[in-house]
Every structure is written in structure tokens, then in C-alpha cells.
CSV table of C-alpha atoms in Angstrom, one decimal:
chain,number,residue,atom,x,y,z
H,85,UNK,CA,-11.2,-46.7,-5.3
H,86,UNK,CA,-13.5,-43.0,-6.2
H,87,UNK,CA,-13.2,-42.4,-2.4
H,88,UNK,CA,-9.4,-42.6,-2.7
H,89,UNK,CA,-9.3,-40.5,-5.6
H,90,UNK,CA,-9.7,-36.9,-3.9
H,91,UNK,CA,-7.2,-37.7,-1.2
H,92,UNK,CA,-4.5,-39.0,-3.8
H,93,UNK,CA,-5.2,-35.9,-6.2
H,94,UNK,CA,-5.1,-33.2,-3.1
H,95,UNK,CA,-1.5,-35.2,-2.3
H,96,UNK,CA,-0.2,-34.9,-6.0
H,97,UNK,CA,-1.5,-31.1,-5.7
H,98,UNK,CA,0.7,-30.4,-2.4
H,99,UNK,CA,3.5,-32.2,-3.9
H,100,UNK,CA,3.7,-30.4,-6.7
H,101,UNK,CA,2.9,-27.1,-4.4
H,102,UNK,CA,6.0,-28.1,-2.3
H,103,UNK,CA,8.2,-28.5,-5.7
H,104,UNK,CA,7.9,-25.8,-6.9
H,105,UNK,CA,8.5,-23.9,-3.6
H,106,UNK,CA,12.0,-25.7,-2.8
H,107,UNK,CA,12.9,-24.7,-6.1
H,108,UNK,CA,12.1,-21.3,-5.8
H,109,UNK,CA,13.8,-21.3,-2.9
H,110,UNK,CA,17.1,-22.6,-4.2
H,111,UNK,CA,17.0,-19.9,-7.3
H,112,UNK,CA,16.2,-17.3,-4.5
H,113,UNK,CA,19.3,-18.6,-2.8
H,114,UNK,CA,21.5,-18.6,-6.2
H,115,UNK,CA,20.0,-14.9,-7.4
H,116,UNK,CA,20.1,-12.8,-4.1
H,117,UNK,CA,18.8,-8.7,-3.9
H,118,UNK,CA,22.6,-8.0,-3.3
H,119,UNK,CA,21.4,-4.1,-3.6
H,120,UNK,CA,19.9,-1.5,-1.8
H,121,UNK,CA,19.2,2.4,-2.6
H,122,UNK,CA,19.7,3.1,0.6
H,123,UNK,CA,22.7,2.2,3.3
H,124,UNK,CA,21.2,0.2,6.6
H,125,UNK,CA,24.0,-0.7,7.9
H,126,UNK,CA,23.5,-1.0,11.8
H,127,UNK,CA,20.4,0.0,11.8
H,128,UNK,CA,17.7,-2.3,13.6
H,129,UNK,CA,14.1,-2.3,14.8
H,130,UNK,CA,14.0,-4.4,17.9
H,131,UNK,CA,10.8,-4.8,19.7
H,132,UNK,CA,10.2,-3.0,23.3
H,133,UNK,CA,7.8,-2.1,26.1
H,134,UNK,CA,7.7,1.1,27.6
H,135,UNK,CA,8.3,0.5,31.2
H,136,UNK,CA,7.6,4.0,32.4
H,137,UNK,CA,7.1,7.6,31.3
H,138,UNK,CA,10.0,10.0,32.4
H,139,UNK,CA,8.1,13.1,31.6
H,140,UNK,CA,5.8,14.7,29.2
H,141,UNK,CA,4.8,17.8,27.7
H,142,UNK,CA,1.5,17.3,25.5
H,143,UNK,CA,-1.3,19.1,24.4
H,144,UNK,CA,-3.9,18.1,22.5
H,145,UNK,CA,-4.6,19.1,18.7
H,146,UNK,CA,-7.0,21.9,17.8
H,147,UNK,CA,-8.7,19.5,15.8
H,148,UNK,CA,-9.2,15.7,17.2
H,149,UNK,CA,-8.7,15.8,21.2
H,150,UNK,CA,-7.3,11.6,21.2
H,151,UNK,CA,-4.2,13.4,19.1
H,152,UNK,CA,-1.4,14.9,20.6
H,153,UNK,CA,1.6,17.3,19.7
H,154,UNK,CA,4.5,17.6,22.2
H,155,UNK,CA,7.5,15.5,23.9
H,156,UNK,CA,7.9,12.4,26.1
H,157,UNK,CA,11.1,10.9,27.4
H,158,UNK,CA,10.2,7.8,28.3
H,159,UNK,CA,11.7,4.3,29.7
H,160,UNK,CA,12.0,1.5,26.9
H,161,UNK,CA,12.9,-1.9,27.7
H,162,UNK,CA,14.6,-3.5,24.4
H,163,UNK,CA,12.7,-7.3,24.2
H,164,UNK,CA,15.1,-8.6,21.3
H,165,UNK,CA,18.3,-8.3,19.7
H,166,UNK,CA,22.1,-7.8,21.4
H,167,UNK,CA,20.5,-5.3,23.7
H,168,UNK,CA,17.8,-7.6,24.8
H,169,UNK,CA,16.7,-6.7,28.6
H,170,UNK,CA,18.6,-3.0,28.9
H,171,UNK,CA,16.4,-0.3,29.6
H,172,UNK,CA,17.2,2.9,27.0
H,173,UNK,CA,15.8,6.4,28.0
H,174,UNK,CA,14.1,7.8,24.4
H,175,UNK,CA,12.8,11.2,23.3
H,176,UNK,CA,9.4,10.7,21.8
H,177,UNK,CA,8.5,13.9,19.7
H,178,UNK,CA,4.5,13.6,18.9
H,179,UNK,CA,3.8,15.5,15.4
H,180,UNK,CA,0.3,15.2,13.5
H,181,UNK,CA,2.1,12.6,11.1
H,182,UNK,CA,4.3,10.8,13.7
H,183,UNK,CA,1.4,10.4,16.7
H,184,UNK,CA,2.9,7.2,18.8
H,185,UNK,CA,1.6,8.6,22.2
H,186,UNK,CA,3.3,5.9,24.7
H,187,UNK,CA,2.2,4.5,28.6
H,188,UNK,CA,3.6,2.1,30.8
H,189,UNK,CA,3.4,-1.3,29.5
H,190,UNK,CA,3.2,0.0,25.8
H,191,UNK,CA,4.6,-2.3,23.5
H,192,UNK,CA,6.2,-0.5,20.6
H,193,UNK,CA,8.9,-0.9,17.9
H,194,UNK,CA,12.7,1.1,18.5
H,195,UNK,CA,14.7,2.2,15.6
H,196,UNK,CA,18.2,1.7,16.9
H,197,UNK,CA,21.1,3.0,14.8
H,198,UNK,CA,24.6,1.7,15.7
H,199,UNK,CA,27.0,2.7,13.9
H,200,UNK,CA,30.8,1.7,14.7
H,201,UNK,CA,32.4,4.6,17.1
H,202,UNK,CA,29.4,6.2,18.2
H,203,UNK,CA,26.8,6.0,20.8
H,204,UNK,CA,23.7,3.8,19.5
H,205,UNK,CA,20.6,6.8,19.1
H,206,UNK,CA,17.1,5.4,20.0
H,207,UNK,CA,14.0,6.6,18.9
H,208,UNK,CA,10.4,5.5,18.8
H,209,UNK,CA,9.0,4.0,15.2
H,210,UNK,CA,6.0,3.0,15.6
H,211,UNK,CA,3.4,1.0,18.0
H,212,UNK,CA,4.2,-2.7,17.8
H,213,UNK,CA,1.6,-4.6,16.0
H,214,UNK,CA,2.7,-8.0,15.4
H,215,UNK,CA,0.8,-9.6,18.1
H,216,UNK,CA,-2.6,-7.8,16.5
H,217,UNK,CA,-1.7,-8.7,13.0
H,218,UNK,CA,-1.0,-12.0,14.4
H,219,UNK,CA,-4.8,-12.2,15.8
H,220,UNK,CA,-6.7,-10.8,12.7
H,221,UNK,CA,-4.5,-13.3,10.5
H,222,UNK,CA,-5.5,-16.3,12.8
H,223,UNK,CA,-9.3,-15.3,13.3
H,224,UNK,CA,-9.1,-15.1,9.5
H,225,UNK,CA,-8.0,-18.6,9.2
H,226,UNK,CA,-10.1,-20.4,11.8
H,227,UNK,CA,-13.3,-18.9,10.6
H,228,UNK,CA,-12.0,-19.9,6.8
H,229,UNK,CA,-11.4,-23.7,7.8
H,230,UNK,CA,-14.6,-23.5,10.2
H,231,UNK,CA,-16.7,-22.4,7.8
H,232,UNK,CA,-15.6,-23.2,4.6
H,233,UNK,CA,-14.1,-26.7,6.1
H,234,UNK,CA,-12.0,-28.7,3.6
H,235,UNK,CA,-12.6,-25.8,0.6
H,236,UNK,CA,-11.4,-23.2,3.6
H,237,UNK,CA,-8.4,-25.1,4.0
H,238,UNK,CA,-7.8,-25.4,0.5
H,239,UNK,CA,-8.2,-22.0,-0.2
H,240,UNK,CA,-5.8,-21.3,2.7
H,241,UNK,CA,-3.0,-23.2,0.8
H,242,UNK,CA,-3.8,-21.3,-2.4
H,243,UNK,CA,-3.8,-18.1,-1.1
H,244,UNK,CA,-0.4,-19.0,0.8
H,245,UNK,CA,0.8,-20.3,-2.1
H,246,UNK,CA,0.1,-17.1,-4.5
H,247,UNK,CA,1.2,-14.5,-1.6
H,248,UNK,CA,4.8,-16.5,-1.8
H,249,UNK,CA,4.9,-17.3,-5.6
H,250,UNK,CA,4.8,-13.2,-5.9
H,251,UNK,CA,7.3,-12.4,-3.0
H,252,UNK,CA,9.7,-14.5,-3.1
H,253,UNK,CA,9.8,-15.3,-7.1
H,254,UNK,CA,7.8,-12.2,-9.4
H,255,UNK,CA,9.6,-9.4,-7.6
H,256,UNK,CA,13.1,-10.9,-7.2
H,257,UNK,CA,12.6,-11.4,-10.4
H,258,UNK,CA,12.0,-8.1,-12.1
H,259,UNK,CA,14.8,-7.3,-9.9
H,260,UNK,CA,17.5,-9.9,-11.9
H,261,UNK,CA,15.6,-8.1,-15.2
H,262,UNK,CA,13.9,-10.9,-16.2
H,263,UNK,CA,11.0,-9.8,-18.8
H,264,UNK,CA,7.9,-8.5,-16.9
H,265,UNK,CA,5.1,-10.1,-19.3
H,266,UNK,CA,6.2,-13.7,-19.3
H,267,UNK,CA,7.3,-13.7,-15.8
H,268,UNK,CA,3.8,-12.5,-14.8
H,269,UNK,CA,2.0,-14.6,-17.1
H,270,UNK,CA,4.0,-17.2,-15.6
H,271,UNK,CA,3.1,-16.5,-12.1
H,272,UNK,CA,-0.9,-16.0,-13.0
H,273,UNK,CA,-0.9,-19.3,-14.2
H,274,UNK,CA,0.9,-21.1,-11.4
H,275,UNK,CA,-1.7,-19.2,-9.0
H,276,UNK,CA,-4.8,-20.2,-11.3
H,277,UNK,CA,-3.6,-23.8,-12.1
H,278,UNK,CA,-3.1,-24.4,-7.8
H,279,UNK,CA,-5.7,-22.6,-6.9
H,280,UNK,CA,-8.4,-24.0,-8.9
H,281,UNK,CA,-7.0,-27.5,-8.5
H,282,UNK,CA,-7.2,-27.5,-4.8
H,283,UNK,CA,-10.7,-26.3,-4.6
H,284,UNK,CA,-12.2,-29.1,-7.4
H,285,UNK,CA,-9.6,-31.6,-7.8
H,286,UNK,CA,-7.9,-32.5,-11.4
H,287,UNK,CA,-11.1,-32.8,-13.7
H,288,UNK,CA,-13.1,-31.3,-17.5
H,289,UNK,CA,-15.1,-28.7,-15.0
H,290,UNK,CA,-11.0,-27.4,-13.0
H,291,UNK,CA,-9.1,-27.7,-16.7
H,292,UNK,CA,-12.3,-25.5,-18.5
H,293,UNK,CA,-12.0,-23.1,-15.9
H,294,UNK,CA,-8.1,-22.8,-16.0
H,295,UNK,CA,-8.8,-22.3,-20.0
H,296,UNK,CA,-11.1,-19.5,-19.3
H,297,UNK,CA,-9.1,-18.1,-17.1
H,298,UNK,CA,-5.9,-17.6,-19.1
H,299,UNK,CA,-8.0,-16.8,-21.9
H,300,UNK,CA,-9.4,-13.7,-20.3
H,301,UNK,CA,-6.2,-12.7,-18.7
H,302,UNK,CA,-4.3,-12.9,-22.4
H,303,UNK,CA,-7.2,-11.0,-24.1
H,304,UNK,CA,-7.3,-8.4,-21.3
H,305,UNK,CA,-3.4,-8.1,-21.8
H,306,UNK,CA,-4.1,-6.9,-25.5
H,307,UNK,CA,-6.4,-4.5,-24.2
H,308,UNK,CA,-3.7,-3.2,-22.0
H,309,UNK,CA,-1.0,-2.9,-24.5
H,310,UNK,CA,-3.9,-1.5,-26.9
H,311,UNK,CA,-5.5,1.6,-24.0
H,312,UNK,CA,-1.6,1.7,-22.6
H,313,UNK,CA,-0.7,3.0,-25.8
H,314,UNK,CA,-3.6,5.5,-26.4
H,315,UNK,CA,-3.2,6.8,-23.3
H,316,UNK,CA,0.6,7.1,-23.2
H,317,UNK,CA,0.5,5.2,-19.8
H,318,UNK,CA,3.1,2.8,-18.5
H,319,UNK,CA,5.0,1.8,-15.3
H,320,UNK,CA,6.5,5.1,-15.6
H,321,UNK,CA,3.4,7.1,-14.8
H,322,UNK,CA,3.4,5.4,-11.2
H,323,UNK,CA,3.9,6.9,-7.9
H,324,UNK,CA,6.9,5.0,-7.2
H,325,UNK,CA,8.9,5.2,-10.6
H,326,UNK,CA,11.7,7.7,-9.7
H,327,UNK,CA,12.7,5.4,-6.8
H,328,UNK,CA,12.4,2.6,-9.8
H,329,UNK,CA,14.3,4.3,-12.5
H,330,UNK,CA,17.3,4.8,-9.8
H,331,UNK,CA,17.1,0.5,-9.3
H,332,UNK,CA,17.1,-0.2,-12.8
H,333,UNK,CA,20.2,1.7,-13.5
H,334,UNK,CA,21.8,-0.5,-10.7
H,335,UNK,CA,20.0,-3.9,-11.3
H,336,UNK,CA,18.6,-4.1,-14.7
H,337,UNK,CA,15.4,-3.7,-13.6
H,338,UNK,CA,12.2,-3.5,-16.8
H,339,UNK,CA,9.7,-0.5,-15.4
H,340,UNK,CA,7.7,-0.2,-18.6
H,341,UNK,CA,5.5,-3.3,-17.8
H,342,UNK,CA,5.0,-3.5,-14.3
H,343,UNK,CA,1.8,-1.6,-14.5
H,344,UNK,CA,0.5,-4.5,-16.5
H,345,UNK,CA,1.2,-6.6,-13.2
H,346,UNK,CA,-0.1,-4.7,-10.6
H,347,UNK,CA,-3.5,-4.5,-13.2
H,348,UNK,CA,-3.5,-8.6,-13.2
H,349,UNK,CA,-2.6,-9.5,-9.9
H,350,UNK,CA,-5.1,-6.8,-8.5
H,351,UNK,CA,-7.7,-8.2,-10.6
H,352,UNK,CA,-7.4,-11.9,-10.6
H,353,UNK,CA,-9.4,-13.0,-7.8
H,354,UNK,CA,-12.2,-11.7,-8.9
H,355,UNK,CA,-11.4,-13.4,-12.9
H,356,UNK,CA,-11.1,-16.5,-11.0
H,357,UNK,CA,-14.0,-16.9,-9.3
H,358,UNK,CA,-15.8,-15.4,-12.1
H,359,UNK,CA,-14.8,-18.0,-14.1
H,360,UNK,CA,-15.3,-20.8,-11.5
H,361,UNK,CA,-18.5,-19.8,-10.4
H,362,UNK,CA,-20.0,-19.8,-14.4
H,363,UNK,CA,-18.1,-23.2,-15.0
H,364,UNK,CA,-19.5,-24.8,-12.0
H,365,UNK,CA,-23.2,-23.7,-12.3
H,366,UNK,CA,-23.0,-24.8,-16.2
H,367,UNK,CA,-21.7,-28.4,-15.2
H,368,UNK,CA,-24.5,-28.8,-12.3
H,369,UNK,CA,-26.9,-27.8,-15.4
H,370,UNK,CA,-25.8,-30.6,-17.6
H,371,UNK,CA,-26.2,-33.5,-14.9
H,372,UNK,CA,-29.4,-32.0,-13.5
H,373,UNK,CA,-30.9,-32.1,-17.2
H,374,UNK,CA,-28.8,-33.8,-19.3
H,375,UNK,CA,-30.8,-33.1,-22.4
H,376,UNK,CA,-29.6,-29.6,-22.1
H,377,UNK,CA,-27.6,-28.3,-25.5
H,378,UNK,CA,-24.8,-26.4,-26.2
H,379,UNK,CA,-26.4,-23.6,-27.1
H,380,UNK,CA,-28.9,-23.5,-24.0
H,381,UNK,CA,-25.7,-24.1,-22.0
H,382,UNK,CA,-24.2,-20.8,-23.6
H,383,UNK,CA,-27.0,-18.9,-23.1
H,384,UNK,CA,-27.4,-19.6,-19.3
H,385,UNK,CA,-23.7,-19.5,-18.4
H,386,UNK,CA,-24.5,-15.6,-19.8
H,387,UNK,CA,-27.3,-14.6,-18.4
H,388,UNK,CA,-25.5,-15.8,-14.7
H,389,UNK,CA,-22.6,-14.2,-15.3
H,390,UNK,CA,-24.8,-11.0,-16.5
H,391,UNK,CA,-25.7,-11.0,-13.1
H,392,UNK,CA,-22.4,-11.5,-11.7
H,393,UNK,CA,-20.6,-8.7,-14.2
H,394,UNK,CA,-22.1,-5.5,-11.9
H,395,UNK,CA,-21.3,-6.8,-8.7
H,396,UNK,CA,-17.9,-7.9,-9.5
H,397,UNK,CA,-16.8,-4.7,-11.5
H,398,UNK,CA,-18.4,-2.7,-8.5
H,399,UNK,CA,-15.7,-4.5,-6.7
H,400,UNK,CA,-12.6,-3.8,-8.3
H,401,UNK,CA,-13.4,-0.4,-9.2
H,402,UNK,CA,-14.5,0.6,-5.6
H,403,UNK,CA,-11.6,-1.3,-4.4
H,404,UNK,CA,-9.2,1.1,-6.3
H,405,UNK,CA,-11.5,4.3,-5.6
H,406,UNK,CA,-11.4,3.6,-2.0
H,407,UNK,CA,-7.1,3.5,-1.8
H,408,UNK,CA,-8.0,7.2,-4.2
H,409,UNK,CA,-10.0,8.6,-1.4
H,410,UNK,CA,-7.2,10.3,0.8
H,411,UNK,CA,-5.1,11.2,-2.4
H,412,UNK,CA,-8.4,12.4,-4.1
H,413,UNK,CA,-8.9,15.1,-1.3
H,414,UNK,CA,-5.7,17.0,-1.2
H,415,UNK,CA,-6.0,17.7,-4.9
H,416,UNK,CA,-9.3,18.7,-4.1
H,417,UNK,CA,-7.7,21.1,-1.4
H,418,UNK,CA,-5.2,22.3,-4.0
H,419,UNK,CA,-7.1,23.6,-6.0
H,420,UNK,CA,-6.8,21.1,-8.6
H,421,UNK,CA,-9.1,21.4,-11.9
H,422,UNK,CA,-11.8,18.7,-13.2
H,423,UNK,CA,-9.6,18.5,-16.6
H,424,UNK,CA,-6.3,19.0,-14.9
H,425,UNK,CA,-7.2,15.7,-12.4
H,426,UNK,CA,-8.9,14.1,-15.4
H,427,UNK,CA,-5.8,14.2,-17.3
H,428,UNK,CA,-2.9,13.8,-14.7
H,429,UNK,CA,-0.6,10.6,-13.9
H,430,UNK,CA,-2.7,9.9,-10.8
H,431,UNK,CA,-6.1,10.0,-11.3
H,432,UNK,CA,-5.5,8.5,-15.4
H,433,UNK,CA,-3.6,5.2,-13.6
H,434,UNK,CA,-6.4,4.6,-11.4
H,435,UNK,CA,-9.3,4.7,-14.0
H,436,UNK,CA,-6.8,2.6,-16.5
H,437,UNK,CA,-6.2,-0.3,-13.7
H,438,UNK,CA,-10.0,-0.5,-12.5
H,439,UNK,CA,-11.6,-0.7,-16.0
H,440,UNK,CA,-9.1,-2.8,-17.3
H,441,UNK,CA,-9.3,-5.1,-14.4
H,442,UNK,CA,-13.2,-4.8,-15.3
H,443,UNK,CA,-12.5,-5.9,-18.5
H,444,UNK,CA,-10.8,-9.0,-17.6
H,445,UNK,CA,-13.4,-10.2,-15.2
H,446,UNK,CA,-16.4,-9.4,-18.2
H,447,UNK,CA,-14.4,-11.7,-20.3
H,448,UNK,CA,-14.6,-14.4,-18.6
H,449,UNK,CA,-17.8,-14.7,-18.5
H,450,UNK,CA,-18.7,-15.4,-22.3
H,451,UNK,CA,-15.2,-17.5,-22.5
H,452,UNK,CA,-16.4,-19.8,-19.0
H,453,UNK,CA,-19.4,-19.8,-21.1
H,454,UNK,CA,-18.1,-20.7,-24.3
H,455,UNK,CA,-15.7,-23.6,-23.1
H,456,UNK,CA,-18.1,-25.1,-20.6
H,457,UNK,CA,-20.7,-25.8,-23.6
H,458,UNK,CA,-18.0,-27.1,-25.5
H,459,UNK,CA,-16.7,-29.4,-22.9
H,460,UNK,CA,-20.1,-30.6,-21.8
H,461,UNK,CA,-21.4,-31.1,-25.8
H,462,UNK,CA,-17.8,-32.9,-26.5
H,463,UNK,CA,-18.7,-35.8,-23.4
H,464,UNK,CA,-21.9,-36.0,-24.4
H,465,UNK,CA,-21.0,-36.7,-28.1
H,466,UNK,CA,-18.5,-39.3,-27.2
């Protein structure tokens, strides 16, 4: 009957996994994005391939010879949409920040706009990389299911899972104004509760992680509202707020919180298998010695995670100065000041975000800790 037990639990898990997609799915259905800041209409990006080169007049940049600025008319087969099959002549003006330089047989992506009464007006977008990103994300998943077998697999469906609880549910719903806090809290825990059930089944070791989890990510939320407040920082400090500010007026949209999302949800792998990783070592302590107490358990789920803390923050705060780099060196080029960068939107955002995500993953630690020895001291006393 044990043997059945993971198969039965992993089937509960998908169940409840397919639930709770169908109904967001319906509510997606019922509360559409019915508005845009900007009019589409009869504009489409068809796929094409580039079935010859007209002409061309290119030279290349000054400085990186594989660049070029100048003009080709080339030949582009449309591969999809009411056009599928016709062959459309397109200018292709080469710039330093538009650089699609085109051959035969290149497969790229046309932005046609057709607009009632006129001619449709073709021009190249961009290379067409679906096939490539369609590679990358299979190699991804073979070598997670070949290597990490059934916890691969698992994983797979968790990650899935998460990636669609956030795009199809947490954004439409900041769009219908639905409070940002809950809502994400909400979502945080759907992704913890799934993700650590998959990977260890329903027992004490998954439900003290999940504990530890939600723990860390409510006391790291005080620590945001606390530092959000000193530093007069909220979602409207970010890059993208005017274009925010101008959908809230239309759809009731809450900007003040969503930096406290992107913090989280940036942050939360690494609190998870922080907090997995402490909970699991401390459980395989207490059957390898079972005489081991509470306060021993404590002690060692620290000193683990002390060793875990460096490499982890190292993480998230390199993961945030590396997306910095690019922005980082044209203030340099503008002559930007050391306290005028310390002190601006930009660079104040980027420190906030990576320390507080930090935070939340140095939490968990003494919390996994904590609850472990409780746990393990509760069985053993009953």
C-alpha cells in the first residue's frame, strides 16, 4: 500500500494543479484585458523567409565589422496569415539599433499594417526566433527529466505551473484592480504549496517547509513596507510607471505595490530552495541519529544554511547587477555623479530589490531551522 502512496499523492497534486487552471481559465474568460494604450488594429507579424536579395547598399560600422548600416530591398515570402505564400518586395533600412541584416533563406518576422483603404506597408521586425527558442526550451527539458528524472519532471510541472499562475492570473489581475499584496501573496503561495508538494509528496518535512516559506516571505514583506517607506520608493519609481499611470486611469490599475511583486517573485526560487534544502538535511539528521535534540537540530540547520546565505545572496544580487550593467554604463558616459547615481530612481530600485530579496532568503534559514526542530521534537515526543 506505501508503494501506492506516491503515485496517488502526485495524482491528487496534478488534479488539484488542473483545478485550479480551468478555473483560472474561466475567470480569464469572464474578466478579459478589453484595453489597450495603443491602437493595433490591422497590424500583424506573420512569419517569412527571405527568398532573395533585390539589392543592397551596406557598409560596415566604424566600430564592429559583423554590423552594418545601409538598405536592402529584398524578396519576402509571407509563411502564415491571409497572405500566406505571396511574395512582398520590403525595404530593409540597417541602423546600429535596428541591425536585421537578411540573405536568401532567412527566416524573419514581417510587420504588416493593413489598414482598410490603403495598400498593406511591409517592413522587416526582427529575425525569426521561434524555432531557436523552441530548441533551447526543449534541450532545457530533456536534460531536466534526464537528469533529474522523476524530480526533473516534477519540477517541470512546477515551473509551468508558476510561469501560468503569474500570466494568465497575477497580471490580469492587477489589471481588473484587484489589491496587489493579497493577490501576490496569493500567488506565492499557490507556487510554494505545488511546487514543494510535487518534489516531496504531502508530508511534516513539505508542510514545514511551506511554513518556512511563507514565513520568510511575510517577514521580508514588513521589511519592504518598512525600507519602502525610508526610502520613499514604490512602483512609482520604476522604469515603466508613466506607461502604468496612463493604464490605471483607464483600468483601475494599483501601481504603488507592484514593486513589492517583482521583489518576491524575483526572489522566491532561491527562498524556496533555501528553505527546502535546510528542511531536508535537518530531517535526514533526525533518522540518521535519532537521539539528536532540538536544540542540536537548530544549531545545525544554521550553521548549513550559514553556508548556503553567501552563495545564495551572491545570486540574487548579481542576478540584478548583471540586468544594471548596460544601464550602468551610459550614466557612466553621461557624466553621472557617485551621489547623483547613488540617490536616483534607477540605481536606488536596484539595491532595494536585491537586498531585500537577500533578506528574504537569510530568513529562511533560522525559520526552516526553527520549525524543523519543532516538528522533529513534536514526533518524537508523541
Amino acid at each position: 500500500m506505501k508503494k501506492h502512496l506516491p503515485a496517488l499523492t502526485d495524482v491528487i497534486v496534478c488534479a488539484a494543479i488542473a483545478l485550479v487552471v480551468g478555473v483560472v481559465l474561466i475567470w480569464g474568460q469572464a474578466n478579459p484585458i478589453d484595453y489597450a494604450s495603443l491602437d493595433v488594429t490591422g497590424i500583424t507579424y506573420p512569419r517569412g523567409t527571405v527568398v532573395s536579395v533585390a539589392s543592397e547598399d551596406l557598409d560596415p560600422t566604424p566600430y564592429d565589422a559583423s554590423r552594418y548600416w545601409g538598405t536592402q530591398v529584398l524578396n519576402v515570402r509571407l509563411d502564415e496569415g491571409d497572405q500566406a505564400g505571396h511574395v512582398v518586395k520590403i525595404q530593409n533600412d540597417l541602423s546600429d539599433t535596428h541591425n536585421i541584416r537578411c540573405e536568401a533563406g532567412t527566416r524573419v518576422i514581417v510587420r504588416m499594417e493593413a489598414q482598410a483603404g490603403l495598400a498593406p506597408f511591409y517592413s522587416i521586425y526582427n529575425y525569426d526566433r521561434t524555432l531557436g527558442i523552441m530548441l533551447l526550451a526543449a534541450v532545457f527539458g530533456v536534460l531536466m527529466v534526464v537528469i533529474g528524472r522523476s524530480k526533473g519532471a516534477r519540477s517541470l510541472i512546477g515551473l509551468a505551473f508558476a510561469i501560468f499562475l503569474i500570466a494568465c492570473f497575477m497580471l490580469p489581475a492587477f489589471y481588473h484592480g484587484y489589491p496587489v499584496l493579497p493577490v501576490t501573496l496569493a500567488v506565492v503561495l499557490a507556487i510554494t504549496v505545488s511546487s514543494m508538494t510535487l518534489l516531496n509528496g504531502v508530508s511534516r518535512k513539505t508542510a514545514v517547509a511551506i511554513v518556512a516559506t511563507m514565513c520568510g516571505v511575510v517577514v521580508a514583506a514588513v521589511f519592504y513596507m518598512v525600507f519602502a517607506a525610508v526610502l520613499h520608493v514604490s512602483g512609482y519609481n520604476m522604469e515603466a510607471a508613466e506607461d502604468l499611470i496612463f493604464i490605471r486611469q483607464r483600468a483601475g490599475f494599483q501601481l504603488g505595490d507592484v514593486l513589492f511583486t517583482c521583489v518576491l517573485v524575483a526572489s522566491l526560487g532561491a527562498v524556496l530552495d533555501m528553505t527546502m534544502s535546510v528542511t531536508t538535511a535537518l530531517f535526514e539528521m533526525k533518522q540518521v541519529q535519532p537521539e539528536v535534540g532540538r536544540r542540536a537540530l537548530f544549531h545545525s540547520g544554521m550553521a548549513m544554511g550559514r553556508d548556503m546565505i553567501g552563495t545564495m545572496s551572491q545570486t540574487l544580487i548579481l542576478a540584478f547587477a548583471g540586468g544594471a550593467i548596460t544601464t550602468l554604463l551610459s550614466l557612466f558616459t553621461y557624466g553621472t555623479q557617485g551621489m547623483q547615481l547613488l540617490n536616483s530612481d534607477y540605481l536606488t530600485l536596484e539595491i532595494f530589490q536585491s537586498l531585500i530579496g537577500s533578506l528574504a532568503v537569510i530568513l529562511s534559514v533560522p525559520l526552516a531551522s526553527l520549525f524543523s526542530a519543532l516538528a522533529l521534537e513534536s514526533r518524537v515526543s508523541h
